[in-house]
Amino acid sequence: MRTFSGIQPTGRKHLGNYLGAIVQWVAHQERGEAIYCLVDLHAMSVPYEPAGLREAVYDTAATLLAAGLDPGRCIFFRQGDVHEHTELTWMLSSVTAHGDLTRMHQFKEKSAAQRELVSAALLYYPVLMAADVLVYRATAVPVGDDQRQHIELMRDVAARFNARFGETLVVPEGHYPEVGARIMDLQLPDRKMSTTGGSPQGTVYILDDPKTVAKKIRSAVTDSGSEVVRAPDKPGISNLIEILAAVRGIAPHEIEASFNGSGYGAFKGAVADAVVEYLAPVRERYEALRADEGELERILAAGAEKARAIASTTMLDVREAMGVGPVRARQ
Ligand code: AQP
């Protein structure tokens, strides 16, 4: 298995990113080859500050290393350091339907939220994401549930490329966690926990201090009932059950069974304690890792070199298949 996944360097990652993606990333390091990327070029699809982006790359790199990414067991790098991603984006755009891009939920939501420029980069986001994965011929892409539509598009694009230009790319599969694939905002439980679209009090950040984490969870919006069960009319409690199940590594029905009759107050207290304890080691490791920017740069540069070696081989095949450049001499 070859795994690839990317994450936006937005600096402060949240519990949804952690349970939906990062936990899987750490686990996939033991299941074959794993390649992980800080997608700084994706972050340019909405307004941003150049200096802030560079800082956010270090913040996110340190968070992921603190969470358990090990550069000795995975390739960890910054997207913008490997030019093959952008070259393949252009190649893939010739087999991507413009209509499919305008139908992406993320494009519709984010373009509607833009007050000024709706950039072409926002429309192209899924093509760059397809290039990220396909340039490594990855087989597995661990992501949260919100990425399903992008993964399906990427699979269609790879299949269309192969049908048009000959078998060159690998059609990858999305891997979604059984529990924690869509963590919801604690104050707006009908919306996913999110960097840009959620509420500050409803978003638990990985690096929030323990008091803040506990306060956010204890003030989570719930319904007027008292039963700790999942139900369509109980989105707040259902979300907390999902969070506790993911943190404890057990099934949601086991959480329901163990809190049967205990009431919301005790249940929220247990979720708060469990999440605080779960995130504490990451927060503790983060400070030392973040303090050494030279070491973070060294790790990312070494990762980029390894990534480039794989990506450049794919691009030779892609260019040849598409008729770009001279025919390659065979040895
Ligand atoms: N709420 C979530 N539950 C489970 N998984 C989630 N992911 C994101 N939100 C949830 C997964 O996290 C990974 C990284 O996502 P990203 O690179 O898009 O990072 P982000 O921009 O910080 O994530 P957001 O919050 O989703 O951002 P916006 O506000 O831009 O929409 C992905 O695997 C994603 O599925």
CSV table of C-alpha atoms and ligand atoms in Angstrom, one decimal:
chain,number,residue,atom,x,y,z
A,1,MET,CA,0.0,0.0,0.0
A,2,ARG,CA,1.2,3.5,-0.8
A,3,THR,CA,-0.6,6.2,1.2
A,4,PHE,CA,-0.7,9.9,0.3
A,5,SER,CA,-2.6,12.7,2.1
A,6,GLY,CA,-2.3,16.4,2.5
A,7,ILE,CA,-3.4,19.1,5.0
A,8,GLN,CA,-3.7,22.8,4.7
A,9,PRO,CA,-1.1,24.8,6.7
A,10,THR,CA,-3.8,26.9,8.4
A,11,GLY,CA,-1.7,26.9,11.6
A,12,ARG,CA,-4.3,25.9,14.2
A,13,LYS,CA,-5.6,22.5,13.4
A,14,HIS,CA,-8.8,21.3,15.1
A,15,LEU,CA,-10.2,18.1,16.7
A,16,GLY,CA,-12.0,17.3,13.4
A,17,ASN,CA,-8.7,17.4,11.5
A,18,TYR,CA,-7.2,15.2,14.2
A,19,LEU,CA,-9.8,12.5,14.4
A,20,GLY,CA,-10.8,12.5,10.7
A,21,ALA,CA,-7.3,12.6,9.2
A,22,ILE,CA,-4.2,12.9,11.5
A,23,VAL,CA,-4.9,9.7,13.5
A,24,GLN,CA,-5.2,7.7,10.3
A,25,TRP,CA,-2.0,9.3,9.0
A,26,VAL,CA,-0.1,8.1,12.0
A,27,ALA,CA,-1.6,4.6,11.7
A,28,HIS,CA,-0.8,4.3,8.0
A,29,GLN,CA,2.9,4.8,8.7
A,30,GLU,CA,2.9,1.1,9.8
A,31,ARG,CA,1.0,-0.1,6.7
A,32,GLY,CA,3.5,0.4,3.9
A,33,GLU,CA,4.9,3.5,2.4
A,34,ALA,CA,3.3,6.8,3.6
A,35,ILE,CA,3.7,10.2,2.0
A,36,TYR,CA,2.3,13.4,3.7
A,37,CYS,CA,2.2,16.9,2.6
A,38,LEU,CA,1.6,20.4,3.9
A,39,VAL,CA,-0.4,21.9,1.0
A,40,ASP,CA,0.7,25.5,1.0
A,41,LEU,CA,-0.4,25.9,-2.6
A,42,HIS,CA,-3.9,25.0,-1.7
A,43,ALA,CA,-3.9,27.6,1.0
A,44,MET,CA,-3.6,30.3,-1.7
A,45,SER,CA,-7.0,29.5,-3.1
A,46,VAL,CA,-8.5,32.0,-0.6
A,47,PRO,CA,-7.1,35.4,0.6
A,48,TYR,CA,-3.9,35.0,2.7
A,49,GLU,CA,-0.8,36.8,3.9
A,50,PRO,CA,2.6,35.4,2.6
A,51,ALA,CA,4.4,35.9,5.9
A,52,GLY,CA,1.5,34.3,7.8
A,53,LEU,CA,1.6,31.3,5.4
A,54,ARG,CA,5.2,30.6,6.2
A,55,GLU,CA,4.6,30.7,9.9
A,56,ALA,CA,1.5,28.5,9.5
A,57,VAL,CA,3.6,25.9,7.7
A,58,TYR,CA,5.9,25.6,10.8
A,59,ASP,CA,2.9,25.6,13.2
A,60,THR,CA,1.2,22.8,11.2
A,61,ALA,CA,4.5,20.8,10.7
A,62,ALA,CA,5.2,20.9,14.5
A,63,THR,CA,1.6,19.9,15.2
A,64,LEU,CA,1.8,16.8,12.9
A,65,LEU,CA,5.2,15.8,14.3
A,66,ALA,CA,3.9,16.2,17.8
A,67,ALA,CA,0.9,14.0,16.9
A,68,GLY,CA,3.2,11.2,15.8
A,69,LEU,CA,4.4,11.6,12.3
A,70,ASP,CA,7.9,10.2,12.1
A,71,PRO,CA,10.1,11.4,9.2
A,72,GLY,CA,12.0,8.2,9.6
A,73,ARG,CA,8.8,6.2,8.8
A,74,CYS,CA,7.1,8.5,6.3
A,75,ILE,CA,7.9,11.2,3.7
A,76,PHE,CA,6.8,14.5,5.1
A,77,PHE,CA,7.2,17.7,3.0
A,78,ARG,CA,5.8,21.0,1.8
A,79,GLN,CA,3.8,20.9,-1.5
A,80,GLY,CA,5.4,24.0,-2.9
A,81,ASP,CA,8.8,22.5,-2.8
A,82,VAL,CA,7.9,19.8,-5.4
A,83,HIS,CA,7.1,21.5,-8.7
A,84,GLU,CA,5.7,18.3,-10.2
A,85,HIS,CA,2.4,18.9,-8.4
A,86,THR,CA,1.7,22.0,-10.4
A,87,GLU,CA,2.9,20.6,-13.6
A,88,LEU,CA,0.6,17.6,-13.3
A,89,THR,CA,-2.3,19.9,-12.3
A,90,TRP,CA,-2.1,21.4,-15.8
A,91,MET,CA,-1.8,18.0,-17.5
A,92,LEU,CA,-4.9,16.7,-15.6
A,93,SER,CA,-6.9,19.8,-16.4
A,94,SER,CA,-7.1,18.6,-20.0
A,95,VAL,CA,-9.1,15.5,-18.8
A,96,THR,CA,-11.1,17.3,-16.1
A,97,ALA,CA,-14.7,18.6,-16.9
A,98,HIS,CA,-15.2,22.2,-16.1
A,99,GLY,CA,-18.8,21.4,-15.1
A,100,ASP,CA,-17.6,18.9,-12.5
A,101,LEU,CA,-15.4,21.5,-10.9
A,102,THR,CA,-18.3,24.0,-10.6
A,103,ARG,CA,-20.5,21.3,-9.0
A,104,MET,CA,-18.0,20.6,-6.1
A,105,HIS,CA,-19.7,21.4,-2.7
A,106,GLN,CA,-16.5,23.0,-1.4
A,107,PHE,CA,-16.3,25.3,-4.4
A,108,LYS,CA,-19.9,26.3,-4.0
A,109,GLU,CA,-19.6,27.0,-0.3
A,110,LYS,CA,-16.3,28.8,-0.4
A,111,SER,CA,-17.1,30.9,-3.5
A,112,ALA,CA,-20.4,32.0,-1.9
A,113,ALA,CA,-18.5,33.0,1.2
A,114,GLN,CA,-15.9,35.2,-0.7
A,115,ARG,CA,-16.5,38.9,-0.3
A,116,GLU,CA,-14.0,40.0,-3.0
A,117,LEU,CA,-12.2,37.8,-5.5
A,118,VAL,CA,-13.4,34.2,-6.2
A,119,SER,CA,-10.1,33.0,-7.6
A,120,ALA,CA,-9.7,30.4,-10.3
A,121,ALA,CA,-7.5,28.6,-7.8
A,122,LEU,CA,-10.6,27.9,-5.7
A,123,LEU,CA,-12.2,26.3,-8.8
A,124,TYR,CA,-8.9,24.4,-9.5
A,125,TYR,CA,-8.5,23.2,-5.9
A,126,PRO,CA,-9.7,19.6,-6.7
A,127,VAL,CA,-7.4,19.3,-9.7
A,128,LEU,CA,-4.4,20.2,-7.6
A,129,MET,CA,-5.5,17.7,-5.0
A,130,ALA,CA,-5.8,15.1,-7.7
A,131,ALA,CA,-2.3,15.9,-8.9
A,132,ASP,CA,-1.0,15.7,-5.3
A,133,VAL,CA,-2.1,12.1,-5.0
A,134,LEU,CA,-1.7,10.8,-8.6
A,135,VAL,CA,1.8,12.1,-9.0
A,136,TYR,CA,2.9,9.5,-6.3
A,137,ARG,CA,0.7,6.7,-7.8
A,138,ALA,CA,-0.7,6.3,-4.3
A,139,THR,CA,-3.3,3.6,-3.6
A,140,ALA,CA,-4.8,4.9,-0.4
A,141,VAL,CA,-5.9,8.4,0.6
A,142,PRO,CA,-6.9,8.8,4.3
A,143,VAL,CA,-9.2,11.8,4.7
A,144,GLY,CA,-12.4,12.9,6.5
A,145,ASP,CA,-15.9,12.5,5.1
A,146,ASP,CA,-16.0,16.1,3.7
A,147,GLN,CA,-13.4,15.0,1.0
A,148,ARG,CA,-15.5,12.2,-0.6
A,149,GLN,CA,-16.6,14.3,-3.6
A,150,HIS,CA,-13.0,15.4,-4.3
A,151,ILE,CA,-11.8,11.8,-4.0
A,152,GLU,CA,-14.5,10.6,-6.5
A,153,LEU,CA,-13.4,13.4,-8.9
A,154,MET,CA,-9.8,12.4,-8.6
A,155,ARG,CA,-10.7,8.8,-9.4
A,156,ASP,CA,-12.7,9.8,-12.4
A,157,VAL,CA,-9.8,12.0,-13.6
A,158,ALA,CA,-7.2,9.2,-13.2
A,159,ALA,CA,-9.5,6.7,-15.1
A,160,ARG,CA,-10.2,9.2,-17.9
A,161,PHE,CA,-6.4,10.0,-18.2
A,162,ASN,CA,-5.7,6.2,-18.5
A,163,ALA,CA,-8.5,5.7,-21.0
A,164,ARG,CA,-7.3,8.6,-23.2
A,165,PHE,CA,-3.5,8.2,-22.9
A,166,GLY,CA,-2.9,4.6,-21.9
A,167,GLU,CA,-2.4,3.0,-18.4
A,168,THR,CA,-0.2,5.5,-16.6
A,169,LEU,CA,-1.8,6.6,-13.4
A,170,VAL,CA,-3.1,4.6,-10.4
A,171,VAL,CA,-6.8,5.1,-9.4
A,172,PRO,CA,-6.6,5.6,-5.6
A,173,GLU,CA,-9.1,4.7,-2.9
A,174,GLY,CA,-10.4,7.1,-0.2
A,175,HIS,CA,-10.0,5.7,3.4
A,176,TYR,CA,-12.5,7.2,5.8
A,177,PRO,CA,-12.3,6.4,9.5
A,178,GLU,CA,-15.3,4.3,10.8
A,179,VAL,CA,-15.6,6.7,13.8
A,180,GLY,CA,-14.8,10.4,13.6
A,181,ALA,CA,-15.0,10.9,9.9
A,182,ARG,CA,-17.2,14.0,10.4
A,183,ILE,CA,-16.8,15.8,13.7
A,184,MET,CA,-19.4,18.5,14.0
A,185,ASP,CA,-19.1,22.0,15.5
A,186,LEU,CA,-20.0,21.9,19.2
A,187,GLN,CA,-22.2,25.1,19.0
A,188,LEU,CA,-23.6,24.4,15.5
A,189,PRO,CA,-23.9,20.6,15.4
A,190,ASP,CA,-25.5,20.6,12.0
A,191,ARG,CA,-22.2,22.0,10.5
A,192,LYS,CA,-18.9,20.2,10.5
A,193,MET,CA,-16.1,21.5,12.8
A,194,SER,CA,-14.1,23.7,10.5
A,195,THR,CA,-11.3,26.2,10.2
A,196,THR,CA,-13.3,28.7,8.3
A,197,GLY,CA,-17.0,28.0,8.6
A,198,GLY,CA,-17.6,27.2,12.3
A,199,SER,CA,-18.0,29.0,15.6
A,200,PRO,CA,-15.0,29.8,17.8
A,201,GLN,CA,-16.6,28.3,20.9
A,202,GLY,CA,-17.7,25.2,18.9
A,203,THR,CA,-14.2,24.5,17.5
A,204,VAL,CA,-11.7,22.6,19.7
A,205,TYR,CA,-8.2,23.3,18.6
A,206,ILE,CA,-5.5,20.6,19.2
A,207,LEU,CA,-3.3,23.2,20.9
A,208,ASP,CA,-6.1,24.8,23.1
A,209,ASP,CA,-5.1,24.7,26.8
A,210,PRO,CA,-6.9,22.1,28.9
A,211,LYS,CA,-9.2,24.6,30.5
A,212,THR,CA,-10.4,25.9,27.2
A,213,VAL,CA,-11.0,22.4,25.8
A,214,ALA,CA,-13.0,21.4,28.9
A,215,LYS,CA,-15.1,24.6,28.8
A,216,LYS,CA,-15.9,24.3,25.0
A,217,ILE,CA,-17.0,20.7,25.5
A,218,ARG,CA,-19.0,21.3,28.7
A,219,SER,CA,-20.8,24.2,26.9
A,220,ALA,CA,-21.6,22.1,23.8
A,221,VAL,CA,-25.1,22.6,22.5
A,222,THR,CA,-27.4,19.7,23.3
A,223,ASP,CA,-31.2,19.1,23.3
A,224,SER,CA,-33.5,19.3,26.3
A,225,GLY,CA,-33.6,15.5,26.8
A,226,SER,CA,-31.3,13.4,29.1
A,227,GLU,CA,-30.7,10.1,27.3
A,228,VAL,CA,-27.2,9.6,25.9
A,229,VAL,CA,-28.1,8.0,22.5
A,230,ARG,CA,-27.6,8.9,18.9
A,231,ALA,CA,-30.6,10.2,17.0
A,232,PRO,CA,-31.3,12.5,14.1
A,233,ASP,CA,-33.0,15.0,16.4
A,234,LYS,CA,-30.0,14.9,18.9
A,235,PRO,CA,-27.1,16.1,16.7
A,236,GLY,CA,-25.2,17.6,19.6
A,237,ILE,CA,-25.3,14.5,21.8
A,238,SER,CA,-24.6,12.3,18.7
A,239,ASN,CA,-21.5,14.3,18.0
A,240,LEU,CA,-20.2,14.0,21.6
A,241,ILE,CA,-20.8,10.2,21.5
A,242,GLU,CA,-18.8,10.1,18.2
A,243,ILE,CA,-16.0,12.1,19.7
A,244,LEU,CA,-15.7,10.0,22.9
A,245,ALA,CA,-15.9,6.8,20.8
A,246,ALA,CA,-13.1,8.0,18.5
A,247,VAL,CA,-10.9,9.1,21.4
A,248,ARG,CA,-11.4,5.8,23.3
A,249,GLY,CA,-11.0,3.8,20.1
A,250,ILE,CA,-14.4,1.9,20.7
A,251,ALA,CA,-17.7,1.8,18.9
A,252,PRO,CA,-20.4,4.5,19.6
A,253,HIS,CA,-22.9,1.9,20.8
A,254,GLU,CA,-20.5,1.0,23.6
A,255,ILE,CA,-20.5,4.6,24.7
A,256,GLU,CA,-24.3,4.7,24.7
A,257,ALA,CA,-24.3,1.5,26.8
A,258,SER,CA,-21.8,2.8,29.4
A,259,PHE,CA,-23.6,6.2,29.9
A,260,ASN,CA,-27.1,4.7,30.0
A,261,GLY,CA,-29.1,6.7,32.6
A,262,SER,CA,-26.2,9.0,33.6
A,263,GLY,CA,-27.6,12.3,32.2
A,264,TYR,CA,-25.9,14.9,30.0
A,265,GLY,CA,-23.9,16.7,32.8
A,266,ALA,CA,-21.9,13.6,33.8
A,267,PHE,CA,-21.5,12.6,30.1
A,268,LYS,CA,-20.2,16.0,29.0
A,269,GLY,CA,-17.8,15.9,31.9
A,270,ALA,CA,-16.5,12.5,30.8
A,271,VAL,CA,-16.0,13.7,27.2
A,272,ALA,CA,-14.2,16.8,28.4
A,273,ASP,CA,-11.8,14.8,30.6
A,274,ALA,CA,-11.1,12.2,27.9
A,275,VAL,CA,-10.4,14.9,25.2
A,276,VAL,CA,-8.1,16.9,27.5
A,277,GLU,CA,-6.1,13.8,28.4
A,278,TYR,CA,-6.0,12.7,24.7
A,279,LEU,CA,-4.6,16.0,23.4
A,280,ALA,CA,-2.3,16.7,26.3
A,281,PRO,CA,0.8,14.8,25.0
A,282,VAL,CA,0.5,16.5,21.6
A,283,ARG,CA,0.4,19.9,23.2
A,284,GLU,CA,3.4,19.1,25.4
A,285,ARG,CA,5.6,17.9,22.5
A,286,TYR,CA,4.5,20.8,20.2
A,287,GLU,CA,6.4,23.6,22.0
A,288,ALA,CA,9.9,22.1,21.6
A,289,LEU,CA,9.3,21.1,18.0
A,290,ARG,CA,7.9,24.5,17.0
A,291,ALA,CA,10.9,26.3,18.7
A,292,ASP,CA,13.4,24.9,16.2
A,293,GLU,CA,12.5,26.2,12.8
A,294,GLY,CA,15.8,25.2,11.4
A,295,GLU,CA,15.1,21.6,12.2
A,296,LEU,CA,11.6,21.8,10.7
A,297,GLU,CA,13.0,23.2,7.5
A,298,ARG,CA,15.6,20.4,7.4
A,299,ILE,CA,12.9,17.7,7.9
A,300,LEU,CA,10.7,19.3,5.1
A,301,ALA,CA,13.6,19.7,2.7
A,302,ALA,CA,14.7,16.1,3.2
A,303,GLY,CA,11.1,14.9,2.7
A,304,ALA,CA,10.8,17.0,-0.5
A,305,GLU,CA,13.9,15.4,-2.0
A,306,LYS,CA,12.5,11.9,-1.5
A,307,ALA,CA,9.0,13.1,-2.8
A,308,ARG,CA,10.6,14.6,-5.9
A,309,ALA,CA,12.4,11.3,-6.8
A,310,ILE,CA,9.0,9.6,-7.0
A,311,ALA,CA,7.1,12.5,-8.6
A,312,SER,CA,9.6,13.1,-11.3
A,313,THR,CA,9.4,9.5,-12.5
A,314,THR,CA,5.7,9.7,-12.8
A,315,MET,CA,6.0,13.0,-14.8
A,316,LEU,CA,8.4,11.4,-17.3
A,317,ASP,CA,5.7,8.8,-18.0
A,318,VAL,CA,2.9,11.4,-18.1
A,319,ARG,CA,4.8,13.7,-20.5
A,320,GLU,CA,5.6,10.8,-22.8
A,321,ALA,CA,2.0,9.5,-22.7
A,322,MET,CA,0.7,13.0,-23.6
A,323,GLY,CA,3.2,13.7,-26.4
A,324,VAL,CA,5.0,16.4,-24.5
A,325,GLY,CA,8.7,16.7,-25.2
A,326,PRO,CA,10.9,14.3,-27.2
A,327,VAL,CA,10.4,10.6,-27.2
A,328,ARG,CA,12.5,9.1,-24.3
A,329,ALA,CA,15.5,7.0,-25.3
A,330,ARG,CA,15.1,3.4,-24.1
A,331,GLN,CA,18.1,1.7,-22.6
B,1,AQP,N1,-15.0,18.2,10.9
B,1,AQP,C1,-14.2,17.3,10.5
B,1,AQP,N2,-14.3,16.0,10.8
B,1,AQP,C2,-13.5,15.0,10.3
B,1,AQP,N3,-12.4,15.3,9.5
B,1,AQP,C3,-12.3,16.6,9.1
B,1,AQP,N4,-11.4,17.2,8.3
B,1,AQP,C4,-11.6,18.5,8.2
B,1,AQP,N5,-12.7,18.8,9.0
B,1,AQP,C5,-13.1,17.6,9.5
B,1,AQP,C6,-10.3,16.5,7.5
B,1,AQP,O1,-9.1,17.1,7.9
B,1,AQP,C7,-8.1,16.9,6.8
B,1,AQP,C8,-7.4,18.2,6.5
B,1,AQP,O2,-8.3,19.2,6.1
B,1,AQP,P1,-7.9,20.5,5.3
B,1,AQP,O3,-6.6,20.4,4.7
B,1,AQP,O4,-9.0,21.0,4.5
B,1,AQP,O5,-7.7,21.5,6.6
B,1,AQP,P2,-8.6,22.6,7.0
B,1,AQP,O6,-8.7,23.6,5.9
B,1,AQP,O7,-8.1,23.1,8.3
B,1,AQP,O8,-9.9,21.8,7.3
B,1,AQP,P3,-11.3,22.4,7.4
B,1,AQP,O9,-11.7,22.7,8.8
B,1,AQP,O10,-12.2,21.4,6.7
B,1,AQP,O11,-11.2,23.7,6.6
B,1,AQP,P4,-12.2,24.6,5.9
B,1,AQP,O12,-12.8,25.5,6.9
B,1,AQP,O13,-11.3,25.3,4.9
B,1,AQP,O14,-13.3,23.7,5.3
B,1,AQP,C9,-8.9,16.4,5.6
B,1,AQP,O15,-8.7,15.0,5.5
B,1,AQP,C10,-10.4,16.6,6.0
B,1,AQP,O16,-11.3,15.7,5.5
